Amino acid sequence: MANTITGRVCKITSEQQITGKSGKTFTKRTLVLDASRYDQYTGEKKFDNYPSVEFSGELMKTLDSFKEGDMVVVSFDINGREVNDAQTGDVRYFNSIRGYRIERYGNSERTQAQSTDNDPQDSLHEQGDAEGQLPF
């Protein structure tokens, strides 16, 4: 099962070049979502939630078709790293959220494609219609 989150686009950053410890550089863009939770009865905001999701490489181009205020569903991976602090000897852990897909919320094209590709009734009719018999 994929990790997904639904929310409203708050911000999409421009490209940022990051240089790692090894000297290699990579480019990323960050998407910030408003995925706040609301009370189901009153509609009042209950919990703030503004996760940021990084897109890198060719995936950065997918953000170009979205703007602030759009409702989206983002599929992502969570990556964790362990870092040993040489000065204190402490071990620290860092997480990053890396997006690999973004879609408009309620994307009807995707829903239609899934329903037409996976209709078992159609395949039964095709198999049975060949000779006018049931497929079993």
mmCIF file of N, CA and C in Angstrom:
data_model
loop_
_atom_site.group_PDB
_atom_site.id
_atom_site.type_symbol
_atom_site.label_atom_id
_atom_site.label_comp_id
_atom_site.label_asym_id
_atom_site.label_seq_id
_atom_site.Cartn_x
_atom_site.Cartn_y
_atom_site.Cartn_z
ATOM 1 N N MET A 1 0.836 -1.174 0.000
ATOM 2 C CA MET A 1 0.000 0.000 0.000
ATOM 3 C C MET A 1 0.883 1.240 0.000
ATOM 4 N N ALA A 2 0.553 2.178 -0.843
ATOM 5 C CA ALA A 2 1.355 3.390 -0.982
ATOM 6 C C ALA A 2 1.037 4.376 0.136
ATOM 7 N N ASN A 3 2.012 5.184 0.475
ATOM 8 C CA ASN A 3 1.803 6.281 1.408
ATOM 9 C C ASN A 3 1.243 7.443 0.608
ATOM 10 N N THR A 4 0.084 7.949 1.018
ATOM 11 C CA THR A 4 -0.491 9.107 0.344
ATOM 12 C C THR A 4 -0.997 10.096 1.378
ATOM 13 N N ILE A 5 -1.079 11.343 0.951
ATOM 14 C CA ILE A 5 -1.651 12.385 1.788
ATOM 15 C C ILE A 5 -2.425 13.329 0.875
ATOM 16 N N THR A 6 -3.550 13.792 1.372
ATOM 17 C CA THR A 6 -4.400 14.704 0.622
ATOM 18 C C THR A 6 -4.390 16.055 1.315
ATOM 19 N N GLY A 7 -4.291 17.107 0.529
ATOM 20 C CA GLY A 7 -4.301 18.439 1.108
ATOM 21 C C GLY A 7 -4.346 19.514 0.056
ATOM 22 N N ARG A 8 -4.330 20.750 0.519
ATOM 23 C CA ARG A 8 -4.360 21.925 -0.353
ATOM 24 C C ARG A 8 -2.931 22.453 -0.470
ATOM 25 N N VAL A 9 -2.507 22.766 -1.690
ATOM 26 C CA VAL A 9 -1.156 23.284 -1.925
ATOM 27 C C VAL A 9 -1.025 24.664 -1.278
ATOM 28 N N CYS A 10 -0.050 24.793 -0.371
ATOM 29 C CA CYS A 10 0.242 26.086 0.266
ATOM 30 C C CYS A 10 1.370 26.811 -0.455
ATOM 31 N N LYS A 11 2.385 26.021 -0.865
ATOM 32 C CA LYS A 11 3.563 26.640 -1.457
ATOM 33 C C LYS A 11 4.309 25.601 -2.290
ATOM 34 N N ILE A 12 4.865 26.066 -3.397
ATOM 35 C CA ILE A 12 5.773 25.250 -4.201
ATOM 36 C C ILE A 12 7.019 26.099 -4.405
ATOM 37 N N THR A 13 8.141 25.608 -3.925
ATOM 38 C CA THR A 13 9.377 26.390 -4.013
ATOM 39 C C THR A 13 9.987 26.277 -5.408
ATOM 40 N N SER A 14 10.870 27.203 -5.710
ATOM 41 C CA SER A 14 11.654 27.110 -6.940
ATOM 42 C C SER A 14 12.757 26.071 -6.724
ATOM 43 N N GLU A 15 13.484 25.762 -7.768
ATOM 44 C CA GLU A 15 14.545 24.758 -7.672
ATOM 45 C C GLU A 15 15.639 25.218 -6.706
ATOM 46 N N GLN A 16 16.112 24.279 -5.896
ATOM 47 C CA GLN A 16 17.207 24.541 -4.958
ATOM 48 C C GLN A 16 18.319 23.538 -5.224
ATOM 49 N N GLN A 17 19.543 24.025 -5.344
ATOM 50 C CA GLN A 17 20.675 23.119 -5.510
ATOM 51 C C GLN A 17 21.297 22.876 -4.142
ATOM 52 N N ILE A 18 21.460 21.594 -3.822
ATOM 53 C CA ILE A 18 22.013 21.188 -2.538
ATOM 54 C C ILE A 18 23.320 20.451 -2.794
ATOM 55 N N THR A 19 24.359 20.809 -2.027
ATOM 56 C CA THR A 19 25.639 20.122 -2.135
ATOM 57 C C THR A 19 25.825 19.257 -0.899
ATOM 58 N N GLY A 20 26.046 17.969 -1.116
ATOM 59 C CA GLY A 20 26.222 17.031 -0.020
ATOM 60 C C GLY A 20 27.640 17.031 0.512
ATOM 61 N N LYS A 21 27.880 16.243 1.553
ATOM 62 C CA LYS A 21 29.208 16.150 2.152
ATOM 63 C C LYS A 21 30.240 15.626 1.166
ATOM 64 N N SER A 22 29.798 14.776 0.250
ATOM 65 C CA SER A 22 30.721 14.193 -0.730
ATOM 66 C C SER A 22 31.050 15.156 -1.856
ATOM 67 N N GLY A 23 30.373 16.305 -1.906
ATOM 68 C CA GLY A 23 30.609 17.284 -2.948
ATOM 69 C C GLY A 23 29.640 17.168 -4.108
ATOM 70 N N LYS A 24 28.849 16.121 -4.131
ATOM 71 C CA LYS A 24 27.866 15.962 -5.201
ATOM 72 C C LYS A 24 26.703 16.912 -4.967
ATOM 73 N N THR A 25 26.160 17.431 -6.058
ATOM 74 C CA THR A 25 25.014 18.317 -5.948
ATOM 75 C C THR A 25 23.774 17.648 -6.539
ATOM 76 N N PHE A 26 22.646 18.010 -6.002
ATOM 77 C CA PHE A 26 21.381 17.570 -6.568
ATOM 78 C C PHE A 26 20.404 18.728 -6.454
ATOM 79 N N THR A 27 19.348 18.651 -7.242
ATOM 80 C CA THR A 27 18.366 19.716 -7.287
ATOM 81 C C THR A 27 17.033 19.187 -6.781
ATOM 82 N N LYS A 28 16.324 20.021 -6.020
ATOM 83 C CA LYS A 28 15.028 19.612 -5.487
ATOM 84 C C LYS A 28 14.080 20.804 -5.452
ATOM 85 N N ARG A 29 12.800 20.490 -5.377
ATOM 86 C CA ARG A 29 11.755 21.471 -5.129
ATOM 87 C C ARG A 29 10.925 20.937 -3.977
ATOM 88 N N THR A 30 10.361 21.841 -3.188
ATOM 89 C CA THR A 30 9.570 21.440 -2.033
ATOM 90 C C THR A 30 8.126 21.884 -2.216
ATOM 91 N N LEU A 31 7.224 20.969 -1.913
ATOM 92 C CA LEU A 31 5.789 21.221 -1.938
ATOM 93 C C LEU A 31 5.311 21.237 -0.496
ATOM 94 N N VAL A 32 4.625 22.297 -0.084
ATOM 95 C CA VAL A 32 4.068 22.386 1.262
ATOM 96 C C VAL A 32 2.552 22.263 1.142
ATOM 97 N N LEU A 33 1.979 21.337 1.910
ATOM 98 C CA LEU A 33 0.539 21.100 1.887
ATOM 99 C C LEU A 33 -0.107 21.589 3.168
ATOM 100 N N ASP A 34 -1.364 21.997 3.066
ATOM 101 C CA ASP A 34 -2.191 22.215 4.245
ATOM 102 C C ASP A 34 -3.069 20.972 4.355
ATOM 103 N N ALA A 35 -2.686 20.073 5.249
ATOM 104 C CA ALA A 35 -3.432 18.838 5.477
ATOM 105 C C ALA A 35 -4.032 18.869 6.878
ATOM 106 N N SER A 36 -4.463 20.051 7.291
ATOM 107 C CA SER A 36 -5.028 20.232 8.630
ATOM 108 C C SER A 36 -6.283 19.391 8.791
ATOM 109 N N ARG A 37 -6.554 19.024 10.030
ATOM 110 C CA ARG A 37 -7.755 18.240 10.338
ATOM 111 C C ARG A 37 -8.807 19.148 10.932
ATOM 112 N N TYR A 38 -10.049 18.873 10.544
ATOM 113 C CA TYR A 38 -11.165 19.698 10.973
ATOM 114 C C TYR A 38 -12.170 18.859 11.753
ATOM 115 N N ASP A 39 -12.882 19.500 12.665
ATOM 116 C CA ASP A 39 -13.929 18.831 13.426
ATOM 117 C C ASP A 39 -15.055 18.461 12.478
ATOM 118 N N GLN A 40 -15.479 17.210 12.519
ATOM 119 C CA GLN A 40 -16.490 16.748 11.574
ATOM 120 C C GLN A 40 -17.868 17.361 11.805
ATOM 121 N N TYR A 41 -18.116 17.873 12.995
ATOM 122 C CA TYR A 41 -19.427 18.437 13.298
ATOM 123 C C TYR A 41 -19.482 19.956 13.123
ATOM 124 N N THR A 42 -18.438 20.634 13.550
ATOM 125 C CA THR A 42 -18.451 22.098 13.501
ATOM 126 C C THR A 42 -17.699 22.656 12.301
ATOM 127 N N GLY A 43 -16.799 21.879 11.735
ATOM 128 C CA GLY A 43 -15.994 22.361 10.619
ATOM 129 C C GLY A 43 -14.834 23.230 11.040
ATOM 130 N N GLU A 44 -14.648 23.409 12.355
ATOM 131 C CA GLU A 44 -13.553 24.230 12.855
ATOM 132 C C GLU A 44 -12.247 23.459 12.787
ATOM 133 N N LYS A 45 -11.161 24.204 12.548
ATOM 134 C CA LYS A 45 -9.843 23.582 12.476
ATOM 135 C C LYS A 45 -9.489 23.001 13.836
ATOM 136 N N LYS A 46 -9.091 21.726 13.826
ATOM 137 C CA LYS A 46 -8.790 21.033 15.068
ATOM 138 C C LYS A 46 -7.277 20.879 15.259
ATOM 139 N N PHE A 47 -6.578 20.434 14.209
ATOM 140 C CA PHE A 47 -5.135 20.223 14.275
ATOM 141 C C PHE A 47 -4.477 20.774 13.022
ATOM 142 N N ASP A 48 -3.478 21.628 13.210
ATOM 143 C CA ASP A 48 -2.698 22.119 12.073
ATOM 144 C C ASP A 48 -1.775 21.009 11.593
ATOM 145 N N ASN A 49 -1.590 20.927 10.281
ATOM 146 C CA ASN A 49 -0.691 19.936 9.707
ATOM 147 C C ASN A 49 -0.192 20.485 8.374
ATOM 148 N N TYR A 50 1.080 20.858 8.318
ATOM 149 C CA TYR A 50 1.682 21.438 7.123
ATOM 150 C C TYR A 50 2.935 20.658 6.733
ATOM 151 N N PRO A 51 2.773 19.443 6.201
ATOM 152 C CA PRO A 51 3.961 18.667 5.817
ATOM 153 C C PRO A 51 4.592 19.218 4.536
ATOM 154 N N SER A 52 5.909 19.084 4.449
ATOM 155 C CA SER A 52 6.613 19.456 3.222
ATOM 156 C C SER A 52 7.135 18.182 2.571
ATOM 157 N N VAL A 53 6.994 18.123 1.258
ATOM 158 C CA VAL A 53 7.371 16.943 0.489
ATOM 159 C C VAL A 53 8.374 17.384 -0.568
ATOM 160 N N GLU A 54 9.511 16.675 -0.663
ATOM 161 C CA GLU A 54 10.550 17.021 -1.630
ATOM 162 C C GLU A 54 10.369 16.230 -2.918
ATOM 163 N N PHE A 55 10.533 16.919 -4.047
ATOM 164 C CA PHE A 55 10.549 16.288 -5.358
ATOM 165 C C PHE A 55 11.905 16.592 -5.980
ATOM 166 N N SER A 56 12.590 15.582 -6.509
ATOM 167 C CA SER A 56 13.908 15.815 -7.094
ATOM 168 C C SER A 56 13.992 15.176 -8.476
ATOM 169 N N GLY A 57 15.036 15.543 -9.201
ATOM 170 C CA GLY A 57 15.258 14.989 -10.539
ATOM 171 C C GLY A 57 14.146 15.356 -11.500
ATOM 172 N N GLU A 58 13.774 14.414 -12.343
ATOM 173 C CA GLU A 58 12.730 14.633 -13.339
ATOM 174 C C GLU A 58 11.352 14.881 -12.701
ATOM 175 N N LEU A 59 11.161 14.413 -11.479
ATOM 176 C CA LEU A 59 9.863 14.568 -10.809
ATOM 177 C C LEU A 59 9.526 16.026 -10.493
ATOM 178 N N MET A 60 10.544 16.899 -10.486
ATOM 179 C CA MET A 60 10.288 18.314 -10.203
ATOM 180 C C MET A 60 9.359 18.921 -11.235
ATOM 181 N N LYS A 61 9.419 18.442 -12.470
ATOM 182 C CA LYS A 61 8.593 18.995 -13.545
ATOM 183 C C LYS A 61 7.106 18.765 -13.290
ATOM 184 N N THR A 62 6.761 17.720 -12.539
ATOM 185 C CA THR A 62 5.350 17.426 -12.284
ATOM 186 C C THR A 62 4.684 18.526 -11.462
ATOM 187 N N LEU A 63 5.471 19.287 -10.715
ATOM 188 C CA LEU A 63 4.913 20.357 -9.887
ATOM 189 C C LEU A 63 4.499 21.577 -10.707
ATOM 190 N N ASP A 64 4.994 21.676 -11.953
ATOM 191 C CA ASP A 64 4.707 22.848 -12.781
ATOM 192 C C ASP A 64 3.225 23.016 -13.104
ATOM 193 N N SER A 65 2.463 21.931 -13.084
ATOM 194 C CA SER A 65 1.044 22.034 -13.456
ATOM 195 C C SER A 65 0.135 22.272 -12.251
ATOM 196 N N PHE A 66 0.722 22.601 -11.101
ATOM 197 C CA PHE A 66 -0.068 22.868 -9.905
ATOM 198 C C PHE A 66 0.233 24.264 -9.380
ATOM 199 N N LYS A 67 -0.737 24.812 -8.626
ATOM 200 C CA LYS A 67 -0.560 26.153 -8.067
ATOM 201 C C LYS A 67 -1.151 26.181 -6.660
ATOM 202 N N GLU A 68 -0.876 27.257 -5.931
ATOM 203 C CA GLU A 68 -1.421 27.417 -4.589
ATOM 204 C C GLU A 68 -2.938 27.308 -4.620
ATOM 205 N N GLY A 69 -3.481 26.580 -3.648
ATOM 206 C CA GLY A 69 -4.925 26.430 -3.545
ATOM 207 C C GLY A 69 -5.457 25.148 -4.167
ATOM 208 N N ASP A 70 -4.687 24.497 -5.028
ATOM 209 C CA ASP A 70 -5.136 23.241 -5.644
ATOM 210 C C ASP A 70 -5.236 22.142 -4.597
ATOM 211 N N MET A 71 -6.287 21.331 -4.689
ATOM 212 C CA MET A 71 -6.420 20.144 -3.841
ATOM 213 C C MET A 71 -5.723 18.988 -4.558
ATOM 214 N N VAL A 72 -4.813 18.300 -3.847
ATOM 215 C CA VAL A 72 -4.000 17.258 -4.470
ATOM 216 C C VAL A 72 -3.887 16.028 -3.571
ATOM 217 N N VAL A 73 -3.488 14.936 -4.191
ATOM 218 C CA VAL A 73 -3.115 13.715 -3.487
ATOM 219 C C VAL A 73 -1.668 13.456 -3.857
ATOM 220 N N VAL A 74 -0.806 13.328 -2.848
ATOM 221 C CA VAL A 74 0.618 13.113 -3.064
ATOM 222 C C VAL A 74 0.994 11.722 -2.574
ATOM 223 N N SER A 75 1.681 10.954 -3.422
ATOM 224 C CA SER A 75 2.239 9.660 -3.034
ATOM 225 C C SER A 75 3.705 9.887 -2.685
ATOM 226 N N PHE A 76 4.161 9.260 -1.608
ATOM 227 C CA PHE A 76 5.503 9.568 -1.114
ATOM 228 C C PHE A 76 6.158 8.371 -0.432
ATOM 229 N N ASP A 77 7.472 8.481 -0.277
ATOM 230 C CA ASP A 77 8.280 7.555 0.516
ATOM 231 C C ASP A 77 8.879 8.339 1.671
ATOM 232 N N ILE A 78 9.069 7.675 2.793
ATOM 233 C CA ILE A 78 9.753 8.279 3.933
ATOM 234 C C ILE A 78 11.128 7.648 4.035
ATOM 235 N N ASN A 79 12.152 8.489 4.048
ATOM 236 C CA ASN A 79 13.523 8.013 4.163
ATOM 237 C C ASN A 79 14.120 8.514 5.467
ATOM 238 N N GLY A 80 14.807 7.634 6.178
ATOM 239 C CA GLY A 80 15.434 8.012 7.438
ATOM 240 C C GLY A 80 16.936 7.815 7.382
ATOM 241 N N ARG A 81 17.661 8.671 8.095
ATOM 242 C CA ARG A 81 19.121 8.582 8.132
ATOM 243 C C ARG A 81 19.604 8.653 9.572
ATOM 244 N N GLU A 82 20.655 7.935 9.831
ATOM 245 C CA GLU A 82 21.318 7.981 11.137
ATOM 246 C C GLU A 82 22.604 8.778 10.971
ATOM 247 N N VAL A 83 22.821 9.755 11.864
ATOM 248 C CA VAL A 83 24.010 10.594 11.796
ATOM 249 C C VAL A 83 24.698 10.564 13.158
ATOM 250 N N ASN A 84 25.993 10.248 13.138
ATOM 251 C CA ASN A 84 26.795 10.241 14.367
ATOM 252 C C ASN A 84 27.494 11.589 14.492
ATOM 253 N N ASP A 85 27.233 12.291 15.588
ATOM 254 C CA ASP A 85 27.869 13.578 15.844
ATOM 255 C C ASP A 85 29.258 13.305 16.413
ATOM 256 N N ALA A 86 30.292 13.649 15.657
ATOM 257 C CA ALA A 86 31.673 13.362 16.057
ATOM 258 C C ALA A 86 32.083 14.120 17.318
ATOM 259 N N GLN A 87 31.528 15.308 17.537
ATOM 260 C CA GLN A 87 31.906 16.115 18.690
ATOM 261 C C GLN A 87 31.313 15.584 19.990
ATOM 262 N N THR A 88 30.041 15.209 19.957
ATOM 263 C CA THR A 88 29.375 14.782 21.197
ATOM 264 C C THR A 88 29.231 13.276 21.311
ATOM 265 N N GLY A 89 29.380 12.589 20.194
ATOM 266 C CA GLY A 89 29.189 11.139 20.206
ATOM 267 C C GLY A 89 27.727 10.720 20.161
ATOM 268 N N ASP A 90 26.828 11.693 20.086
ATOM 269 C CA ASP A 90 25.396 11.392 20.030
ATOM 270 C C ASP A 90 25.011 10.885 18.646
ATOM 271 N N VAL A 91 24.005 10.034 18.629
ATOM 272 C CA VAL A 91 23.425 9.561 17.384
ATOM 273 C C VAL A 91 22.104 10.294 17.190
ATOM 274 N N ARG A 92 21.932 10.880 16.003
ATOM 275 C CA ARG A 92 20.707 11.604 15.698
ATOM 276 C C ARG A 92 20.067 10.982 14.469
ATOM 277 N N TYR A 93 18.769 11.130 14.374
ATOM 278 C CA TYR A 93 18.023 10.555 13.265
ATOM 279 C C TYR A 93 17.261 11.659 12.547
ATOM 280 N N PHE A 94 17.302 11.613 11.212
ATOM 281 C CA PHE A 94 16.626 12.599 10.379
ATOM 282 C C PHE A 94 15.737 11.882 9.384
ATOM 283 N N ASN A 95 14.591 12.463 9.113
ATOM 284 C CA ASN A 95 13.651 11.914 8.137
ATOM 285 C C ASN A 95 13.460 12.898 6.993
ATOM 286 N N SER A 96 13.213 12.353 5.816
ATOM 287 C CA SER A 96 12.817 13.181 4.687
ATOM 288 C C SER A 96 11.645 12.501 3.998
ATOM 289 N N ILE A 97 10.768 13.314 3.463
ATOM 290 C CA ILE A 97 9.591 12.817 2.753
ATOM 291 C C ILE A 97 9.797 13.157 1.287
ATOM 292 N N ARG A 98 9.890 12.110 0.462
ATOM 293 C CA ARG A 98 10.170 12.306 -0.965
ATOM 294 C C ARG A 98 8.968 11.893 -1.803
ATOM 295 N N GLY A 99 8.424 12.856 -2.518
ATOM 296 C CA GLY A 99 7.266 12.594 -3.362
ATOM 297 C C GLY A 99 7.659 11.914 -4.651
ATOM 298 N N TYR A 100 6.794 11.023 -5.129
ATOM 299 C CA TYR A 100 7.028 10.397 -6.427
ATOM 300 C C TYR A 100 5.814 10.490 -7.348
ATOM 301 N N ARG A 101 4.698 11.032 -6.850
ATOM 302 C CA ARG A 101 3.515 11.245 -7.697
ATOM 303 C C ARG A 101 2.645 12.316 -7.053
ATOM 304 N N ILE A 102 2.049 13.148 -7.900
ATOM 305 C CA ILE A 102 1.086 14.138 -7.432
ATOM 306 C C ILE A 102 -0.062 14.157 -8.433
ATOM 307 N N GLU A 103 -1.280 14.144 -7.907
ATOM 308 C CA GLU A 103 -2.471 14.146 -8.740
ATOM 309 C C GLU A 103 -3.488 15.121 -8.164
ATOM 310 N N ARG A 104 -4.338 15.626 -9.016
ATOM 311 C CA ARG A 104 -5.423 16.471 -8.530
ATOM 312 C C ARG A 104 -6.389 15.596 -7.741
ATOM 313 N N TYR A 105 -6.907 16.118 -6.670
ATOM 314 C CA TYR A 105 -7.860 15.390 -5.839
ATOM 315 C C TYR A 105 -9.123 15.124 -6.652
ATOM 316 N N GLY A 106 -9.590 13.875 -6.628
ATOM 317 C CA GLY A 106 -10.797 13.512 -7.366
ATOM 318 C C GLY A 106 -10.568 13.416 -8.859
ATOM 319 N N ASN A 107 -9.367 13.041 -9.275
ATOM 320 C CA ASN A 107 -9.012 12.937 -10.690
ATOM 321 C C ASN A 107 -9.916 11.917 -11.371
ATOM 322 N N SER A 108 -10.887 12.377 -12.164
ATOM 323 C CA SER A 108 -11.864 11.486 -12.782
ATOM 324 C C SER A 108 -11.251 10.637 -13.881
ATOM 325 N N GLU A 109 -10.200 11.110 -14.563
ATOM 326 C CA GLU A 109 -9.566 10.318 -15.615
ATOM 327 C C GLU A 109 -8.979 9.040 -15.045
ATOM 328 N N ARG A 110 -8.315 9.139 -13.917
ATOM 329 C CA ARG A 110 -7.709 7.968 -13.293
ATOM 330 C C ARG A 110 -8.792 6.984 -12.857
ATOM 331 N N THR A 111 -9.867 7.483 -12.269
ATOM 332 C CA THR A 111 -10.951 6.625 -11.811
ATOM 333 C C THR A 111 -11.591 5.900 -12.984
ATOM 334 N N GLN A 112 -11.829 6.598 -14.098
ATOM 335 C CA GLN A 112 -12.422 5.965 -15.266
ATOM 336 C C GLN A 112 -11.511 4.904 -15.847
ATOM 337 N N ALA A 113 -10.217 5.165 -15.932
ATOM 338 C CA ALA A 113 -9.282 4.195 -16.500
ATOM 339 C C ALA A 113 -9.257 2.926 -15.667
ATOM 340 N N GLN A 114 -9.282 3.059 -14.359
ATOM 341 C CA GLN A 114 -9.253 1.882 -13.500
ATOM 342 C C GLN A 114 -10.531 1.073 -13.653
ATOM 343 N N SER A 115 -11.681 1.725 -13.740
ATOM 344 C CA SER A 115 -12.934 0.989 -13.798
ATOM 345 C C SER A 115 -13.109 0.293 -15.137
ATOM 346 N N THR A 116 -12.635 0.856 -16.244
ATOM 347 C CA THR A 116 -12.796 0.200 -17.538
ATOM 348 C C THR A 116 -11.791 -0.920 -17.732
ATOM 349 N N ASP A 117 -10.608 -0.805 -17.146
ATOM 350 C CA ASP A 117 -9.594 -1.847 -17.294
ATOM 351 C C ASP A 117 -9.886 -3.073 -16.452
ATOM 352 N N ASN A 118 -10.612 -2.922 -15.369
ATOM 353 C CA ASN A 118 -10.763 -4.007 -14.414
ATOM 354 C C ASN A 118 -12.196 -4.483 -14.255
ATOM 355 N N ASP A 119 -13.015 -4.424 -15.282
ATOM 356 C CA ASP A 119 -14.396 -4.849 -15.171
ATOM 357 C C ASP A 119 -14.500 -6.339 -15.491
ATOM 358 N N PRO A 120 -14.646 -7.205 -14.475
ATOM 359 C CA PRO A 120 -14.669 -8.642 -14.721
ATOM 360 C C PRO A 120 -15.882 -9.076 -15.526
ATOM 361 N N GLN A 121 -16.977 -8.330 -15.475
ATOM 362 C CA GLN A 121 -18.161 -8.694 -16.240
ATOM 363 C C GLN A 121 -17.889 -8.639 -17.740
ATOM 364 N N ASP A 122 -17.106 -7.647 -18.190
ATOM 365 C CA ASP A 122 -16.785 -7.545 -19.612
ATOM 366 C C ASP A 122 -16.016 -8.759 -20.094
ATOM 367 N N SER A 123 -15.048 -9.223 -19.319
ATOM 368 C CA SER A 123 -14.260 -10.372 -19.760
ATOM 369 C C SER A 123 -15.103 -11.640 -19.769
ATOM 370 N N LEU A 124 -16.064 -11.783 -18.856
ATOM 371 C CA LEU A 124 -16.942 -12.953 -18.868
ATOM 372 C C LEU A 124 -17.818 -12.960 -20.107
ATOM 373 N N HIS A 125 -18.341 -11.783 -20.467
ATOM 374 C CA HIS A 125 -19.196 -11.698 -21.650
ATOM 375 C C HIS A 125 -18.406 -11.999 -22.913
ATOM 376 N N GLU A 126 -17.165 -11.497 -22.999
ATOM 377 C CA GLU A 126 -16.337 -11.745 -24.179
ATOM 378 C C GLU A 126 -16.032 -13.225 -24.328
ATOM 379 N N GLN A 127 -15.695 -13.898 -23.225
ATOM 380 C CA GLN A 127 -15.371 -15.316 -23.284
ATOM 381 C C GLN A 127 -16.598 -16.145 -23.636
ATOM 382 N N GLY A 128 -17.759 -15.813 -23.069
ATOM 383 C CA GLY A 128 -18.968 -16.590 -23.285
ATOM 384 C C GLY A 128 -19.590 -16.328 -24.644
ATOM 385 N N ASP A 129 -19.403 -15.122 -25.205
ATOM 386 C CA ASP A 129 -20.031 -14.777 -26.472
ATOM 387 C C ASP A 129 -19.367 -15.459 -27.660
ATOM 388 N N ALA A 130 -18.151 -15.928 -27.525
ATOM 389 C CA ALA A 130 -17.459 -16.524 -28.649
ATOM 390 C C ALA A 130 -18.214 -17.712 -29.222
ATOM 391 N N GLU A 131 -18.755 -18.576 -28.384
ATOM 392 C CA GLU A 131 -19.487 -19.739 -28.861
ATOM 393 C C GLU A 131 -20.891 -19.797 -28.278
ATOM 394 N N GLY A 132 -21.318 -18.707 -27.625
ATOM 395 C CA GLY A 132 -22.636 -18.694 -27.029
ATOM 396 C C GLY A 132 -22.735 -19.543 -25.774
ATOM 397 N N GLN A 133 -21.596 -19.865 -25.171
ATOM 398 C CA GLN A 133 -21.580 -20.695 -23.982
ATOM 399 C C GLN A 133 -20.958 -19.943 -22.822
ATOM 400 N N LEU A 134 -21.141 -20.456 -21.652
ATOM 401 C CA LEU A 134 -20.520 -19.877 -20.473
ATOM 402 C C LEU A 134 -19.020 -20.167 -20.508
ATOM 403 N N PRO A 135 -18.216 -19.336 -19.868
ATOM 404 C CA PRO A 135 -16.762 -19.491 -19.928
ATOM 405 C C PRO A 135 -16.216 -20.606 -19.030
ATOM 406 N N PHE A 136 -17.065 -21.407 -18.376
ATOM 407 C CA PHE A 136 -16.544 -22.467 -17.525
ATOM 408 C C PHE A 136 -17.126 -23.798 -17.858
#
